[in-house]
Short mmCIF file of C-alpha atoms and ligand atoms in Angstrom, two decimals:
data_model
loop_
_atom_site.label_atom_id
_atom_site.label_comp_id
_atom_site.label_asym_id
_atom_site.label_seq_id
_atom_site.Cartn_x
_atom_site.Cartn_y
_atom_site.Cartn_z
CA MET T 914 18.46 1.64 -1.71
CA GLU T 915 16.36 4.15 -3.63
CA SER T 916 16.60 4.33 -7.39
CA ASN T 917 18.22 7.35 -9.00
CA SER T 918 15.21 8.35 -11.10
CA PRO T 919 13.20 11.26 -9.65
CA ALA T 920 10.52 10.10 -7.24
CA LEU T 921 6.82 10.71 -7.72
CA LEU T 922 6.35 10.21 -4.00
CA LYS T 923 9.06 10.54 -1.40
CA VAL T 924 8.41 9.69 2.23
CA GLU T 925 10.97 10.47 4.90
CA ASN T 926 10.95 9.44 8.54
CA LEU T 927 7.19 9.32 8.67
CA SER T 928 5.75 8.46 12.08
CA LYS T 929 2.27 8.16 13.52
CA LYS T 930 1.15 7.22 17.03
CA PHE T 931 -2.39 6.59 18.15
CA LEU T 932 -3.69 7.34 21.61
CA ILE T 933 -4.93 4.03 22.98
CA LYS T 934 -5.45 4.75 26.66
CA LYS T 935 -5.92 7.90 28.65
CA SER T 936 -6.05 8.24 32.38
CA LEU T 937 -5.49 11.14 34.75
CA LEU T 938 -1.86 10.24 35.22
CA LYS T 939 -0.76 9.19 31.79
CA LYS T 940 -1.56 8.68 28.17
CA GLU T 941 -0.58 5.53 26.34
CA PHE T 942 0.27 5.63 22.69
CA PHE T 943 0.69 2.96 20.09
CA LYS T 944 3.33 3.47 17.41
CA ALA T 945 1.50 2.48 14.22
CA VAL T 946 4.12 3.88 11.84
CA ASP T 947 7.66 4.32 13.07
CA ASN T 948 10.21 6.34 11.12
CA VAL T 949 9.31 5.01 7.71
CA SER T 950 11.16 6.22 4.60
CA PHE T 951 10.61 5.12 1.02
CA SER T 952 9.87 6.43 -2.43
CA VAL T 953 7.65 5.52 -5.34
CA GLY T 954 8.98 6.27 -8.80
CA TYR T 955 6.99 7.27 -11.87
CA ASN T 956 5.32 4.31 -13.54
CA GLN T 957 6.23 2.06 -10.64
CA VAL T 958 4.43 -0.29 -8.27
CA LEU T 959 5.66 -0.31 -4.70
CA GLY T 960 4.23 -3.22 -2.74
CA ILE T 961 3.78 -2.85 1.02
CA VAL T 962 3.48 -6.20 2.75
CA GLY T 963 3.07 -7.06 6.40
CA GLU T 964 0.73 -8.85 8.76
CA SER T 965 -2.48 -7.42 10.16
CA GLY T 966 -1.86 -4.37 12.35
CA SER T 967 1.61 -3.70 10.96
CA GLY T 968 0.63 -0.19 9.85
CA LYS T 969 0.06 -0.65 6.11
CA SER T 970 -3.25 1.17 5.88
CA THR T 971 -2.02 3.89 8.21
CA ILE T 972 0.81 4.62 5.77
CA GLY T 973 -1.72 4.75 2.91
CA ARG T 974 -3.98 7.09 4.85
CA LEU T 975 -1.09 9.38 5.82
CA ILE T 976 0.02 9.66 2.21
CA LEU T 977 -3.47 10.57 1.05
CA LYS T 978 -3.80 13.08 3.90
CA LEU T 979 -6.80 11.24 5.30
CA ILE T 980 -5.10 11.43 8.71
CA LYS T 981 -2.43 13.71 10.15
CA LYS T 982 1.18 12.70 10.56
CA ASP T 983 3.08 13.14 13.83
CA SER T 984 6.42 13.76 12.18
CA GLY T 985 8.32 13.22 8.97
CA GLU T 986 7.87 14.40 5.42
CA VAL T 987 5.81 13.34 2.44
CA ARG T 988 6.66 14.90 -0.91
CA PHE T 989 4.55 14.44 -4.01
CA GLU T 990 6.38 15.57 -7.14
CA GLY T 991 8.82 17.37 -4.87
CA LYS T 992 6.17 19.30 -2.92
CA ASP T 993 5.54 18.81 0.79
CA ILE T 994 1.92 17.60 0.84
CA TYR T 995 1.33 19.15 4.24
CA SER T 996 2.05 22.68 3.09
CA LEU T 997 0.30 22.96 -0.23
CA SER T 998 -1.49 26.09 -1.40
CA ARG T 999 -5.22 25.69 -2.14
CA LYS T 1000 -4.48 25.36 -5.82
CA GLU T 1001 -1.75 22.77 -5.25
CA GLU T 1002 -4.03 20.89 -2.87
CA LYS T 1003 -6.64 20.59 -5.61
CA ILE T 1004 -4.04 19.23 -8.00
CA PHE T 1005 -2.79 16.79 -5.37
CA ARG T 1006 -6.36 15.51 -4.79
CA ARG T 1007 -6.84 15.09 -8.49
CA GLU T 1008 -3.58 13.30 -9.10
CA THR T 1009 -3.95 10.78 -6.27
CA SER T 1010 -6.71 8.29 -5.65
CA VAL T 1011 -7.53 5.18 -3.71
CA ILE T 1012 -8.96 1.70 -4.11
CA PHE T 1013 -10.15 -0.09 -0.97
CA GLN T 1014 -10.44 -3.73 -0.07
CA ASP T 1015 -14.16 -4.20 -0.12
CA PRO T 1016 -16.05 -2.78 -3.07
CA LYS T 1017 -19.31 -3.75 -1.34
CA THR T 1018 -18.84 -0.99 1.20
CA SER T 1019 -16.77 1.44 -0.83
CA LEU T 1020 -19.42 1.94 -3.53
CA ASN T 1021 -22.60 3.84 -2.69
CA PRO T 1022 -25.43 1.28 -3.16
CA ARG T 1023 -27.95 3.98 -4.08
CA PHE T 1024 -25.94 5.30 -6.99
CA LYS T 1025 -25.81 3.79 -10.44
CA ILE T 1026 -22.37 2.74 -11.68
CA GLY T 1027 -22.31 5.70 -14.08
CA GLN T 1028 -22.94 8.13 -11.21
CA ILE T 1029 -20.32 6.45 -9.02
CA ILE T 1030 -17.65 6.85 -11.67
CA GLU T 1031 -18.77 10.38 -12.53
CA GLU T 1032 -18.68 11.69 -8.96
CA PRO T 1033 -14.95 12.56 -8.83
CA LEU T 1034 -15.38 14.49 -12.10
CA LEU T 1035 -18.22 16.50 -10.55
CA ILE T 1036 -16.19 17.18 -7.42
CA HIS T 1037 -13.33 18.48 -9.55
CA GLY T 1038 -15.56 20.63 -11.73
CA VAL T 1039 -15.06 18.79 -15.02
CA PRO T 1040 -17.55 20.26 -17.55
CA LYS T 1041 -20.59 18.14 -18.36
CA LYS T 1042 -19.72 17.66 -22.02
CA GLU T 1043 -16.38 16.07 -21.11
CA ARG T 1044 -17.75 13.89 -18.33
CA LYS T 1045 -19.70 11.35 -20.41
CA LYS T 1046 -16.69 10.40 -22.53
CA LYS T 1047 -14.38 10.21 -19.51
CA VAL T 1048 -16.80 7.90 -17.67
CA GLU T 1049 -17.13 5.66 -20.73
CA ASP T 1050 -13.38 5.53 -21.21
CA ALA T 1051 -12.77 4.73 -17.55
CA VAL T 1052 -15.31 1.90 -17.44
CA LYS T 1053 -13.76 0.38 -20.58
CA ASP T 1054 -10.22 0.81 -19.26
CA ALA T 1055 -11.33 -1.09 -16.17
CA GLY T 1056 -12.48 -3.99 -18.38
CA LEU T 1057 -16.26 -3.45 -18.30
CA ASP T 1058 -18.57 -2.17 -21.02
CA GLU T 1059 -20.99 0.74 -21.11
CA THR T 1060 -24.02 -1.42 -20.29
CA PHE T 1061 -22.76 -1.48 -16.69
CA LEU T 1062 -23.20 2.28 -16.30
CA ASP T 1063 -26.95 1.94 -15.85
CA ARG T 1064 -26.76 -0.76 -13.19
CA TYR T 1065 -26.48 -0.67 -9.41
CA PRO T 1066 -23.56 -2.11 -7.38
CA SER T 1067 -25.83 -4.84 -5.96
CA GLU T 1068 -26.34 -6.19 -9.49
CA LEU T 1069 -22.61 -6.83 -9.98
CA SER T 1070 -20.21 -9.59 -8.93
CA GLY T 1071 -17.40 -8.84 -6.47
CA GLY T 1072 -14.82 -8.68 -9.26
CA GLN T 1073 -17.01 -6.39 -11.36
CA ARG T 1074 -17.57 -4.11 -8.38
CA GLN T 1075 -13.83 -3.86 -7.83
CA ARG T 1076 -13.46 -2.93 -11.51
CA VAL T 1077 -15.98 -0.12 -10.91
CA ALA T 1078 -13.90 1.06 -7.94
CA ILE T 1079 -10.88 1.05 -10.23
CA ALA T 1080 -12.75 2.94 -12.98
CA ARG T 1081 -13.65 5.58 -10.40
CA ALA T 1082 -10.04 5.73 -9.21
CA ILE T 1083 -8.68 6.30 -12.73
CA VAL T 1084 -11.36 8.60 -14.12
CA LEU T 1085 -9.39 11.76 -13.28
CA ASN T 1086 -6.21 10.31 -14.75
CA PRO T 1087 -4.21 10.19 -11.51
CA LYS T 1088 -0.47 9.75 -11.19
CA LEU T 1089 -0.60 7.68 -8.00
CA ILE T 1090 -3.18 5.21 -6.70
CA VAL T 1091 -3.07 3.80 -3.20
CA ALA T 1092 -4.56 0.32 -3.53
CA ASP T 1093 -5.27 -0.98 -0.02
CA GLU T 1094 -5.80 -4.76 -0.18
CA PRO T 1095 -7.77 -4.44 -3.43
CA THR T 1096 -7.80 -8.18 -4.05
CA SER T 1097 -8.21 -9.55 -0.53
CA ALA T 1098 -11.99 -9.83 -0.64
CA LEU T 1099 -11.99 -11.65 -3.98
CA ASP T 1100 -11.73 -15.27 -5.15
CA VAL T 1101 -8.28 -16.36 -6.28
CA SER T 1102 -9.18 -16.41 -10.00
CA VAL T 1103 -10.68 -12.93 -9.76
CA GLN T 1104 -7.65 -11.75 -7.78
CA LEU T 1105 -5.48 -12.58 -10.75
CA GLN T 1106 -7.71 -10.60 -13.11
CA ILE T 1107 -7.49 -7.54 -10.88
CA ILE T 1108 -3.70 -7.91 -10.58
CA ASN T 1109 -3.44 -8.05 -14.37
CA LEU T 1110 -5.67 -5.01 -14.69
CA ILE T 1111 -3.42 -3.04 -12.32
CA LYS T 1112 -0.37 -4.13 -14.34
CA LYS T 1113 -2.09 -2.98 -17.51
CA LEU T 1114 -2.96 0.43 -16.02
CA LYS T 1115 0.62 0.85 -14.91
CA ASN T 1116 2.00 -0.03 -18.34
CA GLU T 1117 -0.56 1.72 -20.53
CA LYS T 1118 -1.52 4.73 -18.42
CA LYS T 1119 1.77 5.07 -16.57
CA ILE T 1120 0.01 5.17 -13.22
CA SER T 1121 2.12 4.43 -10.14
CA PHE T 1122 0.67 2.31 -7.37
CA LEU T 1123 1.23 1.91 -3.69
CA PHE T 1124 -0.06 -1.62 -3.49
CA ILE T 1125 -0.87 -2.76 0.05
CA SER T 1126 -1.42 -6.41 0.91
CA HIS T 1127 -0.78 -8.94 3.67
CA ASP T 1128 -0.09 -11.51 0.94
CA LEU T 1129 3.50 -11.54 -0.31
CA ASN T 1130 2.48 -13.82 -3.17
CA VAL T 1131 0.11 -11.17 -4.53
CA VAL T 1132 2.56 -8.33 -3.86
CA GLY T 1133 5.31 -10.27 -5.65
CA MET T 1134 3.20 -10.66 -8.79
CA LEU T 1135 3.06 -7.00 -9.64
CA SER T 1136 5.51 -4.95 -7.59
CA ASP T 1137 8.72 -3.43 -8.91
CA ARG T 1138 9.83 -2.75 -5.38
CA ILE T 1139 8.72 -4.17 -2.06
CA LEU T 1140 8.64 -2.83 1.45
CA VAL T 1141 8.23 -5.35 4.27
CA LEU T 1142 6.59 -3.89 7.35
CA TYR T 1143 6.47 -5.26 10.89
CA ARG T 1144 4.97 -3.35 13.82
CA GLY T 1145 5.17 -0.07 11.94
CA LYS T 1146 8.81 -0.47 11.00
CA ILE T 1147 10.43 -1.36 7.71
CA MET T 1148 12.22 -4.70 7.97
CA GLU T 1149 13.46 -4.77 4.41
CA LYS T 1150 12.87 -2.73 1.28
CA GLY T 1151 14.22 -2.85 -2.23
CA ASP T 1152 13.96 -4.51 -5.60
CA ALA T 1153 11.08 -7.02 -5.65
CA ARG T 1154 12.91 -9.77 -7.54
CA HIS T 1155 15.91 -9.61 -5.24
CA ILE T 1156 13.77 -9.77 -2.12
CA LEU T 1157 11.64 -12.65 -3.36
CA LYS T 1158 14.58 -14.66 -4.57
CA ASN T 1159 16.92 -13.98 -1.75
CA PRO T 1160 15.23 -12.46 1.32
CA ALA T 1161 17.69 -10.92 3.78
CA HIS T 1162 15.58 -10.23 6.86
CA PRO T 1163 14.48 -13.16 9.06
CA TYR T 1164 10.87 -11.89 8.94
CA THR T 1165 10.86 -11.75 5.14
CA LYS T 1166 12.27 -15.28 5.12
CA ILE T 1167 9.39 -16.44 7.26
CA LEU T 1168 6.86 -14.71 5.00
CA ILE T 1169 8.37 -16.32 1.93
CA ASP T 1170 8.60 -19.69 3.59
CA SER T 1171 4.89 -19.56 4.32
CA LEU T 1172 4.01 -19.07 0.65
CA PRO T 1173 2.58 -22.03 -1.24
CA PRO T 1174 5.48 -24.24 -2.33
CA GLU T 1175 4.48 -24.32 -6.00
CA HIS T 1176 5.48 -20.66 -6.28
CA PRO T 1177 9.01 -19.80 -7.62
CA LYS T 1178 10.92 -23.05 -7.97
CA ASP T 1179 14.21 -21.51 -7.01
CA ARG T 1180 12.92 -20.40 -3.65
CA LYS T 1181 15.18 -21.28 -0.76
CA LYS T 1182 13.52 -23.26 1.97
CA LEU T 1183 14.01 -22.14 5.53
CA ASP T 1184 14.38 -24.75 8.20
CA ALA T 1185 11.15 -25.02 10.14
CA VAL T 1186 10.51 -21.82 12.03
CA PRO T 1187 10.66 -22.65 15.71
CA GLU T 1188 7.99 -21.45 18.10
CA ILE T 1189 9.60 -18.66 20.03
CA TYR T 1190 8.50 -17.15 23.30
CA ARG T 1191 10.69 -14.21 24.11
CA GLU T 1192 9.88 -10.96 25.89
CA ASP T 1193 10.07 -7.77 23.87
CA VAL T 1194 13.01 -5.57 24.77
CA GLU T 1195 12.34 -1.84 25.03
CA GLY T 1196 14.63 -0.06 22.57
CA GLY T 1197 15.67 -3.31 20.90
CA CYS T 1198 14.85 -4.82 17.54
CA VAL T 1199 11.06 -4.87 17.15
CA PHE T 1200 11.25 -8.39 15.73
CA TYR T 1201 13.26 -9.70 18.71
CA SER T 1202 10.40 -11.57 20.36
CA ARG T 1203 9.66 -13.63 17.26
CA CYS T 1204 13.01 -13.85 15.53
CA PRO T 1205 14.46 -17.34 15.01
CA VAL T 1206 18.05 -16.06 14.88
CA ALA T 1207 18.02 -13.39 17.60
CA GLN T 1208 21.05 -13.01 19.87
CA ASP T 1209 21.88 -10.67 22.72
CA ILE T 1210 22.95 -7.92 20.33
CA CYS T 1211 19.31 -7.73 19.15
CA LYS T 1212 18.36 -6.16 22.46
CA LYS T 1213 19.79 -3.06 20.79
CA GLU T 1214 18.04 -1.45 17.87
CA PRO T 1215 19.63 -2.60 14.59
CA PRO T 1216 20.78 -0.01 12.05
CA TYR T 1217 19.52 -0.09 8.46
CA LYS T 1218 22.15 -1.76 6.33
CA THR T 1219 22.37 -1.44 2.58
CA ILE T 1220 23.16 -4.66 0.74
CA ASP T 1221 22.38 -6.19 -2.62
CA ASN T 1222 19.94 -3.51 -3.85
CA ARG T 1223 18.04 -3.10 -0.63
CA GLU T 1224 17.99 -1.80 2.93
CA VAL T 1225 17.62 -4.23 5.79
CA TYR T 1226 16.85 -3.72 9.48
CA CYS T 1227 18.89 -6.47 11.08
CA HIS T 1228 22.22 -6.90 12.90
CA PHE T 1229 23.01 -10.04 10.93
CA VAL T 1230 23.17 -8.95 7.31
N1 ATP R 1993 -7.62 5.61 14.51
C1 ATP R 1993 -6.93 4.73 15.23
N2 ATP R 1993 -6.89 4.79 16.59
C2 ATP R 1993 -6.18 3.90 17.31
N3 ATP R 1993 -5.43 2.93 16.78
C3 ATP R 1993 -5.43 2.82 15.45
C4 ATP R 1993 -6.17 3.69 14.59
N4 ATP R 1993 -5.95 3.33 13.30
C5 ATP R 1993 -5.12 2.27 13.36
N5 ATP R 1993 -4.79 1.97 14.62
C6 ATP R 1993 -3.89 0.89 15.07
O1 ATP R 1993 -2.67 1.02 14.36
C7 ATP R 1993 -2.17 -0.26 14.01
C8 ATP R 1993 -1.94 -0.32 12.51
O2 ATP R 1993 -3.19 -0.32 11.86
P1 ATP R 1993 -3.34 -0.45 10.30
O3 ATP R 1993 -4.79 -0.36 9.99
O4 ATP R 1993 -2.45 0.52 9.64
O5 ATP R 1993 -2.80 -1.92 10.06
P2 ATP R 1993 -2.78 -2.80 8.72
O6 ATP R 1993 -1.37 -3.24 8.52
O7 ATP R 1993 -3.44 -2.06 7.62
O8 ATP R 1993 -3.65 -4.08 9.16
P3 ATP R 1993 -4.70 -4.95 8.30
O9 ATP R 1993 -3.87 -5.90 7.47
O10 ATP R 1993 -5.48 -5.69 9.35
O11 ATP R 1993 -5.53 -4.04 7.47
C9 ATP R 1993 -3.19 -1.28 14.52
O12 ATP R 1993 -2.74 -1.80 15.73
C10 ATP R 1993 -4.44 -0.46 14.72
O13 ATP R 1993 -5.23 -0.99 15.76
MG1 MG R 1994 -5.18 -2.37 6.51
#
C-alpha cells in the first residue's frame, strides 16, 4: 500500500528486458524488471532488497535515466522523467544523484578529493565563488574535514572514500539519491558508520534515498519502506517494520530466516527451508521453483494482495 503523502518519485508498471541471444530465427530476451510499481516519499528511505541478478541495479539505472525503459512510467515530482524539457532535464539531473558500491572504481584516481566533489558543481555551472564553500560544506556533512580535499583517493581508506562519494552525491543538494549497495564493499564496522551517515542526511537534509542492497539486515536498519525483489518482480512491499517483524511472502520469510539470529529478538523462526527442485512454470508464480509452500494453484500467476500495510505477490496471503 502506498502512503497518502505526495510522492517524490512514483514508478508505475516499469519493465525492462535485455536481449541475451540473437540468431537468424529468433531473439531471446531476459526480463530484468517486470511490471514494477512503487513510490518514494519526501524525506523517506525506500530499501530495495533481493539476491544477485534480481534487477535491483537495473531499477536504479532506469530511474536515473542511465538506461531506457521498455514500458511503464517514472514520475519525479509529478513529471514524467522521459518527457522532460531541456530545462526540466537539467533540474532533474541536479536533484538526483547516485552512490555506487565500490568507491575505488567510482572515484577518478587522478583527481584530488576537492576536484572530485567540485565536478558536479562545474557541470551544473555553479559560479566559482560559491563552489569552494559548497565543497567544504559537503565534505564536512559527509563526516570528513577539509584536509582531505587536497588528497587523492588512493590515500584514503575504503570508508573515507565512500564518504567522498557521498559528499559528491550531496554537493548539489539533491532531493533523491540512488544508493546502489553503498556498504557492500566495506567492513561491518564501517558499514554501520555509512548507514548512520545516510540516516543523518535523511533527517538533517531531508534527502530521500532509494537504498539498494542484497542484505536485508542492512536494508532493515535504515529503511522506512522495503521492496523485496525476486527475478525482477516485487514479492512484497510496504512498511519496513511490518515486513521485518511479520514477513508475508515465503521469499521474504526465507531472507529473514537467513539473517543472523542475534538480530530482532521477536523474529519468528521458520522451519528449516527444504531443498526444492521444481521446474519453473511459464506464466506461473516466479518463485514457484523455490517456494517451500507452493501448490498447484501457483502454476498460475498470483495477484498482488493488500494486507497489513503492504502488497504481497502470493496466492496464500
Ligand atoms: N546491459 C545488460 N545486458 C544484458 N543483461 C543485463 C544487462 N544489465 C543487466 N542484465 C541482467 O539483468 C539481470 C538483473 O541485473 P541487475 O544488475 O539489475 O541485478 P542486481 O539485482 O543489481 O544484482 P547484484 O546484486 O549482483 O548487483 C541480471 O540477470 C543481469 O545479468
Ligand atoms: Mg546490482
